[in-house]
Amino acid sequence: MRSLRRPCRLVVVLLCGVTVLATGSTVADGEPGDGTDSGLSTQVARLYEDAYVASRRYETGRREAEAKQGEVARLEELLGRERRETAVLREDLGRIARAQYRGGGGLPVVAQMLLAADPERLMRGQHLFSQANLSVDNAMEKSRRAEARLAADEAKAVAVWQEVEQKRVELAALKKGIEDRLEQARWELQGRADASVAAGACRGAVRLDQPPAPVTGEWVTPVETYTLSAGFGSGGERWVNRHTGQDFAVPIGTPVRAVGAGRVVRVACGGAFGIQVVIRHPDGYCTQYAHLAALAVDQGDRVTPGQWIGQSGTSGNSTGPHLHFEVRITPEPGSSIDPVPWLAERGVPVAQGPF
């Protein structure tokens, strides 16, 4: 009934598609963080909502950071061109100065004008003087503009890079905060589940009002985001004979969905399966959802495709968080069939990998 323990990665948490949640309960009402079962389940569910919102912020911030990094790269390229242009302009200034010196035979242009023998040579000297000054002034102005542009773009590049770094730090803090709060609440929820299993008595359903689900078909997967672990028929020392279902590795507190319409025919909180729900569907088949951390339905309830019936956990004979899912001919153990082709026949392919 159990796969090897897999580490809970934050990316799995961040991709859980949960939006606005509220609660009602068949047991004593509670608010998040008030210590009641209802409050704790709601707290975990709302932290999943926070994780969903945080994931949107994270993705938006990541795209913005990537755009800024692209801007930094463009600025670096621009700065490279401007540095090369500035070097050329400086070389031009030196070339002009050297040309003036050589053209004057070692005498300043003003001295040559004063020593002119006739008006024509004087006029020619004035023209040369004006041209020389104009060339120098133009070259110096170009150089000043280039230097100023370079300094401004260097400052802009530094500012953009600092913005990217600040965004990176903010995103890291956002992820860490959600991860820490969720991890603490999940294991507290699991502790309550373990106490229920030890007592052999269910604490009662916590009604989590889920958002309108985009379920268009009659059948869905039991969890929305998952990694497949132990499959039907696989061997292992954790099972008496062979594994009787399909394991979906998901973090504690992940909403578990009814794969199709039906009626809850069993809710149990003891034994190897831990906290479990069994649903009978109109076609006569039954589905089991085991090792839960919390219940969201009671025995006798009618459910619809995609409706949340509990929250995943690691109760019972389990080495780590996952959902054990079975398809049975009857509600009783021992009548299970491979759930993967069963779901595929109903238009719900179960992918072999993290999704």
mmCIF file of N, CA, C and O in Angstrom, residues 148-234:
data_model
loop_
_atom_site.group_PDB
_atom_site.id
_atom_site.type_symbol
_atom_site.label_atom_id
_atom_site.label_comp_id
_atom_site.label_asym_id
_atom_site.label_seq_id
_atom_site.Cartn_x
_atom_site.Cartn_y
_atom_site.Cartn_z
ATOM 1 N N ALA A 148 29.520 61.193 -20.981
ATOM 2 C CA ALA A 148 28.314 61.381 -20.164
ATOM 3 C C ALA A 148 27.327 60.242 -20.395
ATOM 4 O O ALA A 148 26.709 59.726 -19.456
ATOM 5 N N ARG A 149 27.145 59.871 -21.679
ATOM 6 C CA ARG A 149 26.226 58.770 -22.008
ATOM 7 C C ARG A 149 26.709 57.464 -21.391
ATOM 8 O O ARG A 149 25.927 56.673 -20.862
ATOM 9 N N LEU A 150 28.000 57.234 -21.452
ATOM 10 C CA LEU A 150 28.575 56.023 -20.868
ATOM 11 C C LEU A 150 28.351 55.973 -19.366
ATOM 12 O O LEU A 150 27.945 54.950 -18.805
ATOM 13 N N ALA A 151 28.599 57.095 -18.690
ATOM 14 C CA ALA A 151 28.414 57.147 -17.234
ATOM 15 C C ALA A 151 26.959 56.904 -16.856
ATOM 16 O O ALA A 151 26.658 56.173 -15.904
ATOM 17 N N ALA A 152 26.021 57.508 -17.622
ATOM 18 C CA ALA A 152 24.593 57.340 -17.333
ATOM 19 C C ALA A 152 24.167 55.893 -17.538
ATOM 20 O O ALA A 152 23.419 55.326 -16.723
ATOM 21 N N ASP A 153 24.627 55.279 -18.619
ATOM 22 C CA ASP A 153 24.237 53.894 -18.901
ATOM 23 C C ASP A 153 24.865 52.923 -17.912
ATOM 24 O O ASP A 153 24.258 51.901 -17.564
ATOM 25 N N GLU A 154 26.078 53.229 -17.465
ATOM 26 C CA GLU A 154 26.690 52.383 -16.435
ATOM 27 C C GLU A 154 25.885 52.446 -15.145
ATOM 28 O O GLU A 154 25.667 51.432 -14.485
ATOM 29 N N ALA A 155 25.437 53.637 -14.772
ATOM 30 C CA ALA A 155 24.612 53.794 -13.565
ATOM 31 C C ALA A 155 23.286 53.054 -13.719
ATOM 32 O O ALA A 155 22.794 52.416 -12.781
ATOM 33 N N LYS A 156 22.690 53.120 -14.919
ATOM 34 C CA LYS A 156 21.428 52.432 -15.169
ATOM 35 C C LYS A 156 21.610 50.924 -15.079
ATOM 36 O O LYS A 156 20.769 50.217 -14.503
ATOM 37 N N ALA A 157 22.709 50.426 -15.632
ATOM 38 C CA ALA A 157 22.975 48.990 -15.577
ATOM 39 C C ALA A 157 23.114 48.517 -14.135
ATOM 40 O O ALA A 157 22.590 47.463 -13.756
ATOM 41 N N VAL A 158 23.805 49.300 -13.311
ATOM 42 C CA VAL A 158 23.964 48.952 -11.900
ATOM 43 C C VAL A 158 22.608 48.938 -11.201
ATOM 44 O O VAL A 158 22.297 48.032 -10.421
ATOM 45 N N ALA A 159 21.753 49.939 -11.488
ATOM 46 C CA ALA A 159 20.432 50.021 -10.854
ATOM 47 C C ALA A 159 19.563 48.838 -11.248
ATOM 48 O O ALA A 159 18.866 48.250 -10.405
ATOM 49 N N VAL A 160 19.594 48.470 -12.525
ATOM 50 C CA VAL A 160 18.792 47.334 -12.981
ATOM 51 C C VAL A 160 19.279 46.044 -12.340
ATOM 52 O O VAL A 160 18.483 45.212 -11.904
ATOM 53 N N TRP A 161 20.573 45.865 -12.271
ATOM 54 C CA TRP A 161 21.108 44.651 -11.657
ATOM 55 C C TRP A 161 20.747 44.580 -10.171
ATOM 56 O O TRP A 161 20.392 43.508 -9.665
ATOM 57 N N GLN A 162 20.796 45.712 -9.482
ATOM 58 C CA GLN A 162 20.405 45.728 -8.075
ATOM 59 C C GLN A 162 18.930 45.375 -7.920
ATOM 60 O O GLN A 162 18.537 44.686 -6.967
ATOM 61 N N GLU A 163 18.108 45.830 -8.864
ATOM 62 C CA GLU A 163 16.681 45.498 -8.833
ATOM 63 C C GLU A 163 16.470 44.002 -9.016
ATOM 64 O O GLU A 163 15.631 43.389 -8.353
ATOM 65 N N VAL A 164 17.224 43.402 -9.931
ATOM 66 C CA VAL A 164 17.133 41.955 -10.150
ATOM 67 C C VAL A 164 17.515 41.203 -8.877
ATOM 68 O O VAL A 164 16.845 40.252 -8.474
ATOM 69 N N GLU A 165 18.588 41.617 -8.234
ATOM 70 C CA GLU A 165 19.035 40.954 -7.015
ATOM 71 C C GLU A 165 18.011 41.098 -5.893
ATOM 72 O O GLU A 165 17.750 40.161 -5.136
ATOM 73 N N GLN A 166 17.418 42.290 -5.775
ATOM 74 C CA GLN A 166 16.399 42.505 -4.748
ATOM 75 C C GLN A 166 15.190 41.610 -4.990
ATOM 76 O O GLN A 166 14.642 41.025 -4.059
ATOM 77 N N LYS A 167 14.780 41.486 -6.260
ATOM 78 C CA LYS A 167 13.655 40.611 -6.594
ATOM 79 C C LYS A 167 13.984 39.157 -6.259
ATOM 80 O O LYS A 167 13.142 38.420 -5.748
ATOM 81 N N ARG A 168 15.215 38.755 -6.532
ATOM 82 C CA ARG A 168 15.620 37.388 -6.231
ATOM 83 C C ARG A 168 15.527 37.113 -4.730
ATOM 84 O O ARG A 168 15.023 36.066 -4.309
ATOM 85 N N VAL A 169 15.983 38.053 -3.922
ATOM 86 C CA VAL A 169 15.925 37.892 -2.468
ATOM 87 C C VAL A 169 14.477 37.843 -1.983
ATOM 88 O O VAL A 169 14.112 37.017 -1.134
ATOM 89 N N GLU A 170 13.626 38.708 -2.531
ATOM 90 C CA GLU A 170 12.210 38.730 -2.133
ATOM 91 C C GLU A 170 11.521 37.419 -2.483
ATOM 92 O O GLU A 170 10.744 36.882 -1.689
ATOM 93 N N LEU A 171 11.788 36.904 -3.673
ATOM 94 C CA LEU A 171 11.167 35.649 -4.098
ATOM 95 C C LEU A 171 11.644 34.484 -3.224
ATOM 96 O O LEU A 171 10.865 33.610 -2.868
ATOM 97 N N ALA A 172 12.924 34.480 -2.884
ATOM 98 C CA ALA A 172 13.450 33.423 -2.028
ATOM 99 C C ALA A 172 12.789 33.460 -0.652
ATOM 100 O O ALA A 172 12.435 32.416 -0.085
ATOM 101 N N ALA A 173 12.595 34.661 -0.116
ATOM 102 C CA ALA A 173 11.940 34.798 1.185
ATOM 103 C C ALA A 173 10.480 34.377 1.115
ATOM 104 O O ALA A 173 9.951 33.748 2.044
ATOM 105 N N LEU A 174 9.808 34.710 0.001
ATOM 106 C CA LEU A 174 8.414 34.323 -0.183
ATOM 107 C C LEU A 174 8.275 32.808 -0.185
ATOM 108 O O LEU A 174 7.428 32.239 0.516
ATOM 109 N N LYS A 175 9.119 32.128 -0.961
ATOM 110 C CA LYS A 175 9.072 30.669 -1.021
ATOM 111 C C LYS A 175 9.365 30.043 0.332
ATOM 112 O O LYS A 175 8.687 29.118 0.762
ATOM 113 N N LYS A 176 10.384 30.567 1.010
ATOM 114 C CA LYS A 176 10.774 29.995 2.297
ATOM 115 C C LYS A 176 9.678 30.169 3.341
ATOM 116 O O LYS A 176 9.390 29.247 4.115
ATOM 117 N N GLY A 177 9.039 31.339 3.357
ATOM 118 C CA GLY A 177 7.979 31.576 4.330
ATOM 119 C C GLY A 177 6.807 30.641 4.144
ATOM 120 O O GLY A 177 6.294 30.048 5.105
ATOM 121 N N ILE A 178 6.351 30.489 2.897
ATOM 122 C CA ILE A 178 5.241 29.583 2.621
ATOM 123 C C ILE A 178 5.620 28.153 2.960
ATOM 124 O O ILE A 178 4.847 27.407 3.577
ATOM 125 N N GLU A 179 6.818 27.751 2.581
ATOM 126 C CA GLU A 179 7.269 26.382 2.828
ATOM 127 C C GLU A 179 7.297 26.065 4.311
ATOM 128 O O GLU A 179 6.815 25.013 4.749
ATOM 129 N N ASP A 180 7.851 26.975 5.117
ATOM 130 C CA ASP A 180 7.954 26.737 6.561
ATOM 131 C C ASP A 180 6.591 26.665 7.222
ATOM 132 O O ASP A 180 6.328 25.767 8.035
ATOM 133 N N ARG A 181 5.702 27.602 6.896
ATOM 134 C CA ARG A 181 4.376 27.611 7.515
ATOM 135 C C ARG A 181 3.578 26.375 7.122
ATOM 136 O O ARG A 181 2.903 25.749 7.947
ATOM 137 N N LEU A 182 3.659 26.018 5.850
ATOM 138 C CA LEU A 182 2.903 24.871 5.367
ATOM 139 C C LEU A 182 3.428 23.574 5.964
ATOM 140 O O LEU A 182 2.655 22.692 6.357
ATOM 141 N N GLU A 183 4.745 23.452 6.031
ATOM 142 C CA GLU A 183 5.330 22.226 6.586
ATOM 143 C C GLU A 183 4.923 22.026 8.040
ATOM 144 O O GLU A 183 4.559 20.922 8.455
ATOM 145 N N GLN A 184 4.946 23.082 8.819
ATOM 146 C CA GLN A 184 4.565 22.986 10.222
ATOM 147 C C GLN A 184 3.096 22.585 10.364
ATOM 148 O O GLN A 184 2.756 21.690 11.159
ATOM 149 N N ALA A 185 2.218 23.234 9.597
ATOM 150 C CA ALA A 185 0.789 22.937 9.695
ATOM 151 C C ALA A 185 0.484 21.525 9.184
ATOM 152 O O ALA A 185 -0.373 20.827 9.740
ATOM 153 N N ARG A 186 1.183 21.090 8.134
ATOM 154 C CA ARG A 186 0.928 19.755 7.597
ATOM 155 C C ARG A 186 1.229 18.670 8.619
ATOM 156 O O ARG A 186 0.445 17.737 8.798
ATOM 157 N N TRP A 187 2.365 18.788 9.289
ATOM 158 C CA TRP A 187 2.725 17.735 10.236
ATOM 159 C C TRP A 187 1.884 17.804 11.500
ATOM 160 O O TRP A 187 1.659 16.773 12.161
ATOM 161 N N GLU A 188 1.390 18.981 11.840
ATOM 162 C CA GLU A 188 0.444 19.063 12.953
ATOM 163 C C GLU A 188 -0.857 18.360 12.575
ATOM 164 O O GLU A 188 -1.446 17.622 13.370
ATOM 165 N N LEU A 189 -1.298 18.578 11.327
ATOM 166 C CA LEU A 189 -2.496 17.886 10.839
ATOM 167 C C LEU A 189 -2.277 16.379 10.845
ATOM 168 O O LEU A 189 -3.153 15.609 11.252
ATOM 169 N N GLN A 190 -1.083 15.953 10.419
ATOM 170 C CA GLN A 190 -0.787 14.524 10.407
ATOM 171 C C GLN A 190 -0.765 13.950 11.820
ATOM 172 O O GLN A 190 -1.189 12.812 12.051
ATOM 173 N N GLY A 191 -0.294 14.724 12.785
ATOM 174 C CA GLY A 191 -0.301 14.260 14.170
ATOM 175 C C GLY A 191 -1.708 13.981 14.666
ATOM 176 O O GLY A 191 -1.949 12.982 15.376
ATOM 177 N N ARG A 192 -2.662 14.848 14.300
ATOM 178 C CA ARG A 192 -4.057 14.600 14.674
ATOM 179 C C ARG A 192 -4.566 13.325 14.007
ATOM 180 O O ARG A 192 -5.316 12.553 14.614
ATOM 181 N N ALA A 193 -4.161 13.122 12.749
ATOM 182 C CA ALA A 193 -4.587 11.917 12.028
ATOM 183 C C ALA A 193 -4.041 10.664 12.703
ATOM 184 O O ALA A 193 -4.765 9.668 12.870
ATOM 185 N N ASP A 194 -2.786 10.695 13.098
ATOM 186 C CA ASP A 194 -2.189 9.533 13.757
ATOM 187 C C ASP A 194 -2.900 9.221 15.069
ATOM 188 O O ASP A 194 -3.084 8.050 15.431
ATOM 189 N N ALA A 195 -3.308 10.272 15.773
ATOM 190 C CA ALA A 195 -4.043 10.055 17.022
ATOM 191 C C ALA A 195 -5.387 9.396 16.748
ATOM 192 O O ALA A 195 -5.831 8.512 17.494
ATOM 193 N N SER A 196 -6.053 9.790 15.672
ATOM 194 C CA SER A 196 -7.331 9.180 15.305
ATOM 195 C C SER A 196 -7.149 7.713 14.967
ATOM 196 O O SER A 196 -7.951 6.854 15.359
ATOM 197 N N VAL A 197 -6.099 7.418 14.205
ATOM 198 C CA VAL A 197 -5.843 6.025 13.817
ATOM 199 C C VAL A 197 -5.535 5.186 15.048
ATOM 200 O O VAL A 197 -6.017 4.048 15.197
ATOM 201 N N ALA A 198 -4.731 5.729 15.968
ATOM 202 C CA ALA A 198 -4.390 4.994 17.185
ATOM 203 C C ALA A 198 -5.634 4.711 18.024
ATOM 204 O O ALA A 198 -5.755 3.644 18.646
ATOM 205 N N ALA A 199 -6.564 5.668 18.019
ATOM 206 C CA ALA A 199 -7.802 5.491 18.782
ATOM 207 C C ALA A 199 -8.821 4.660 18.016
ATOM 208 O O ALA A 199 -9.801 4.183 18.604
ATOM 209 N N GLY A 200 -8.619 4.502 16.700
ATOM 210 C CA GLY A 200 -9.571 3.748 15.886
ATOM 211 C C GLY A 200 -10.886 4.462 15.717
ATOM 212 O O GLY A 200 -11.912 3.833 15.450
ATOM 213 N N ALA A 201 -10.891 5.779 15.851
ATOM 214 C CA ALA A 201 -12.132 6.546 15.758
ATOM 215 C C ALA A 201 -11.890 7.804 14.926
ATOM 216 O O ALA A 201 -10.931 8.546 15.167
ATOM 217 N N CYS A 202 -12.789 8.037 13.972
ATOM 218 C CA CYS A 202 -12.654 9.226 13.121
ATOM 219 C C CYS A 202 -13.122 10.466 13.880
ATOM 220 O O CYS A 202 -14.079 10.408 14.654
ATOM 221 N N ARG A 203 -12.473 11.571 13.642
ATOM 222 C CA ARG A 203 -12.812 12.820 14.317
ATOM 223 C C ARG A 203 -13.989 13.537 13.666
ATOM 224 O O ARG A 203 -14.510 14.487 14.206
ATOM 225 N N GLY A 204 -14.362 13.134 12.461
ATOM 226 C CA GLY A 204 -15.471 13.798 11.774
ATOM 227 C C GLY A 204 -14.980 14.591 10.582
ATOM 228 O O GLY A 204 -13.818 14.968 10.491
ATOM 229 N N ALA A 205 -15.886 14.833 9.653
ATOM 230 C CA ALA A 205 -15.531 15.515 8.414
ATOM 231 C C ALA A 205 -15.399 17.020 8.625
ATOM 232 O O ALA A 205 -16.147 17.617 9.398
ATOM 233 N N VAL A 206 -14.441 17.590 7.938
ATOM 234 C CA VAL A 206 -14.275 19.043 7.894
ATOM 235 C C VAL A 206 -14.669 19.482 6.497
ATOM 236 O O VAL A 206 -14.002 19.144 5.521
ATOM 237 N N ARG A 207 -15.763 20.214 6.390
ATOM 238 C CA ARG A 207 -16.290 20.601 5.079
ATOM 239 C C ARG A 207 -15.496 21.778 4.521
ATOM 240 O O ARG A 207 -15.595 22.893 5.016
ATOM 241 N N LEU A 208 -14.706 21.499 3.528
ATOM 242 C CA LEU A 208 -13.912 22.542 2.876
ATOM 243 C C LEU A 208 -14.623 22.975 1.606
ATOM 244 O O LEU A 208 -14.811 22.177 0.684
ATOM 245 N N ASP A 209 -15.050 24.226 1.578
ATOM 246 C CA ASP A 209 -15.746 24.746 0.401
ATOM 247 C C ASP A 209 -14.731 25.056 -0.686
ATOM 248 O O ASP A 209 -14.045 26.074 -0.647
ATOM 249 N N GLN A 210 -14.639 24.161 -1.642
ATOM 250 C CA GLN A 210 -13.647 24.337 -2.697
ATOM 251 C C GLN A 210 -14.168 25.288 -3.770
ATOM 252 O O GLN A 210 -15.379 25.475 -3.919
ATOM 253 N N PRO A 211 -13.268 25.914 -4.507
ATOM 254 C CA PRO A 211 -13.697 26.799 -5.601
ATOM 255 C C PRO A 211 -14.325 25.983 -6.718
ATOM 256 O O PRO A 211 -14.130 24.763 -6.793
ATOM 257 N N PRO A 212 -15.074 26.631 -7.598
ATOM 258 C CA PRO A 212 -15.651 25.909 -8.739
ATOM 259 C C PRO A 212 -14.532 25.256 -9.544
ATOM 260 O O PRO A 212 -13.636 25.927 -10.050
ATOM 261 N N ALA A 213 -14.568 23.936 -9.621
ATOM 262 C CA ALA A 213 -13.491 23.215 -10.302
ATOM 263 C C ALA A 213 -13.767 23.151 -11.807
ATOM 264 O O ALA A 213 -14.909 22.983 -12.222
ATOM 265 N N PRO A 214 -12.714 23.292 -12.612
ATOM 266 C CA PRO A 214 -12.899 23.199 -14.068
ATOM 267 C C PRO A 214 -13.025 21.751 -14.531
ATOM 268 O O PRO A 214 -12.278 21.292 -15.397
ATOM 269 N N VAL A 215 -13.923 21.002 -13.897
ATOM 270 C CA VAL A 215 -14.128 19.599 -14.260
ATOM 271 C C VAL A 215 -15.185 19.533 -15.348
ATOM 272 O O VAL A 215 -16.341 19.914 -15.137
ATOM 273 N N THR A 216 -14.794 19.052 -16.517
ATOM 274 C CA THR A 216 -15.722 18.999 -17.650
ATOM 275 C C THR A 216 -16.208 17.586 -17.936
ATOM 276 O O THR A 216 -17.242 17.404 -18.569
ATOM 277 N N GLY A 217 -15.462 16.581 -17.473
ATOM 278 C CA GLY A 217 -15.848 15.199 -17.733
ATOM 279 C C GLY A 217 -16.479 14.553 -16.523
ATOM 280 O O GLY A 217 -16.633 15.162 -15.461
ATOM 281 N N GLU A 218 -16.812 13.283 -16.671
ATOM 282 C CA GLU A 218 -17.432 12.531 -15.586
ATOM 283 C C GLU A 218 -16.410 11.913 -14.655
ATOM 284 O O GLU A 218 -16.760 11.450 -13.571
ATOM 285 N N TRP A 219 -15.134 11.895 -15.082
ATOM 286 C CA TRP A 219 -14.084 11.268 -14.287
ATOM 287 C C TRP A 219 -12.847 12.158 -14.241
ATOM 288 O O TRP A 219 -12.552 12.875 -15.193
ATOM 289 N N VAL A 220 -12.116 12.110 -13.115
ATOM 290 C CA VAL A 220 -10.887 12.894 -12.938
ATOM 291 C C VAL A 220 -9.868 12.028 -12.197
ATOM 292 O O VAL A 220 -10.201 10.956 -11.672
ATOM 293 N N THR A 221 -8.632 12.495 -12.132
ATOM 294 C CA THR A 221 -7.637 11.832 -11.297
ATOM 295 C C THR A 221 -7.919 12.150 -9.826
ATOM 296 O O THR A 221 -8.510 13.187 -9.512
ATOM 297 N N PRO A 222 -7.494 11.291 -8.907
ATOM 298 C CA PRO A 222 -7.815 11.534 -7.487
ATOM 299 C C PRO A 222 -7.084 12.723 -6.863
ATOM 300 O O PRO A 222 -7.530 13.240 -5.847
ATOM 301 N N VAL A 223 -5.952 13.128 -7.441
ATOM 302 C CA VAL A 223 -5.269 14.351 -7.041
ATOM 303 C C VAL A 223 -4.884 15.090 -8.312
ATOM 304 O O VAL A 223 -4.664 14.483 -9.357
ATOM 305 N N GLU A 224 -4.819 16.409 -8.218
ATOM 306 C CA GLU A 224 -4.587 17.206 -9.421
ATOM 307 C C GLU A 224 -3.118 17.236 -9.822
ATOM 308 O O GLU A 224 -2.779 17.164 -10.996
ATOM 309 N N THR A 225 -2.230 17.346 -8.840
ATOM 310 C CA THR A 225 -0.796 17.417 -9.108
ATOM 311 C C THR A 225 -0.118 16.300 -8.337
ATOM 312 O O THR A 225 -0.349 16.148 -7.142
ATOM 313 N N TYR A 226 0.731 15.528 -8.994
ATOM 314 C CA TYR A 226 1.249 14.324 -8.341
ATOM 315 C C TYR A 226 2.513 13.826 -9.027
ATOM 316 O O TYR A 226 2.875 14.254 -10.126
ATOM 317 N N THR A 227 3.158 12.865 -8.350
ATOM 318 C CA THR A 227 4.193 12.027 -8.931
ATOM 319 C C THR A 227 3.803 10.591 -8.632
ATOM 320 O O THR A 227 3.493 10.263 -7.478
ATOM 321 N N LEU A 228 3.787 9.740 -9.635
ATOM 322 C CA LEU A 228 3.433 8.341 -9.405
ATOM 323 C C LEU A 228 4.562 7.637 -8.667
ATOM 324 O O LEU A 228 5.736 7.855 -8.954
ATOM 325 N N SER A 229 4.186 6.782 -7.714
ATOM 326 C CA SER A 229 5.199 5.978 -7.037
ATOM 327 C C SER A 229 4.845 4.501 -7.229
ATOM 328 O O SER A 229 4.811 4.037 -8.364
ATOM 329 N N ALA A 230 4.568 3.757 -6.160
ATOM 330 C CA ALA A 230 4.315 2.323 -6.303
ATOM 331 C C ALA A 230 3.053 2.062 -7.115
ATOM 332 O O ALA A 230 2.012 2.676 -6.892
ATOM 333 N N GLY A 231 3.164 1.146 -8.064
ATOM 334 C CA GLY A 231 2.033 0.817 -8.912
ATOM 335 C C GLY A 231 1.348 -0.476 -8.513
ATOM 336 O O GLY A 231 1.815 -1.220 -7.635
ATOM 337 N N PHE A 232 0.261 -0.770 -9.180
ATOM 338 C CA PHE A 232 -0.528 -1.973 -8.901
ATOM 339 C C PHE A 232 0.303 -3.227 -9.203
ATOM 340 O O PHE A 232 0.950 -3.319 -10.243
ATOM 341 N N GLY A 233 0.296 -4.162 -8.250
ATOM 342 C CA GLY A 233 0.962 -5.444 -8.458
ATOM 343 C C GLY A 233 2.429 -5.463 -8.114
ATOM 344 O O GLY A 233 3.073 -6.516 -8.178
ATOM 345 N N SER A 234 3.007 -4.320 -7.759
ATOM 346 C CA SER A 234 4.431 -4.309 -7.422
ATOM 347 C C SER A 234 4.661 -4.985 -6.080
ATOM 348 O O SER A 234 3.778 -5.038 -5.220
#
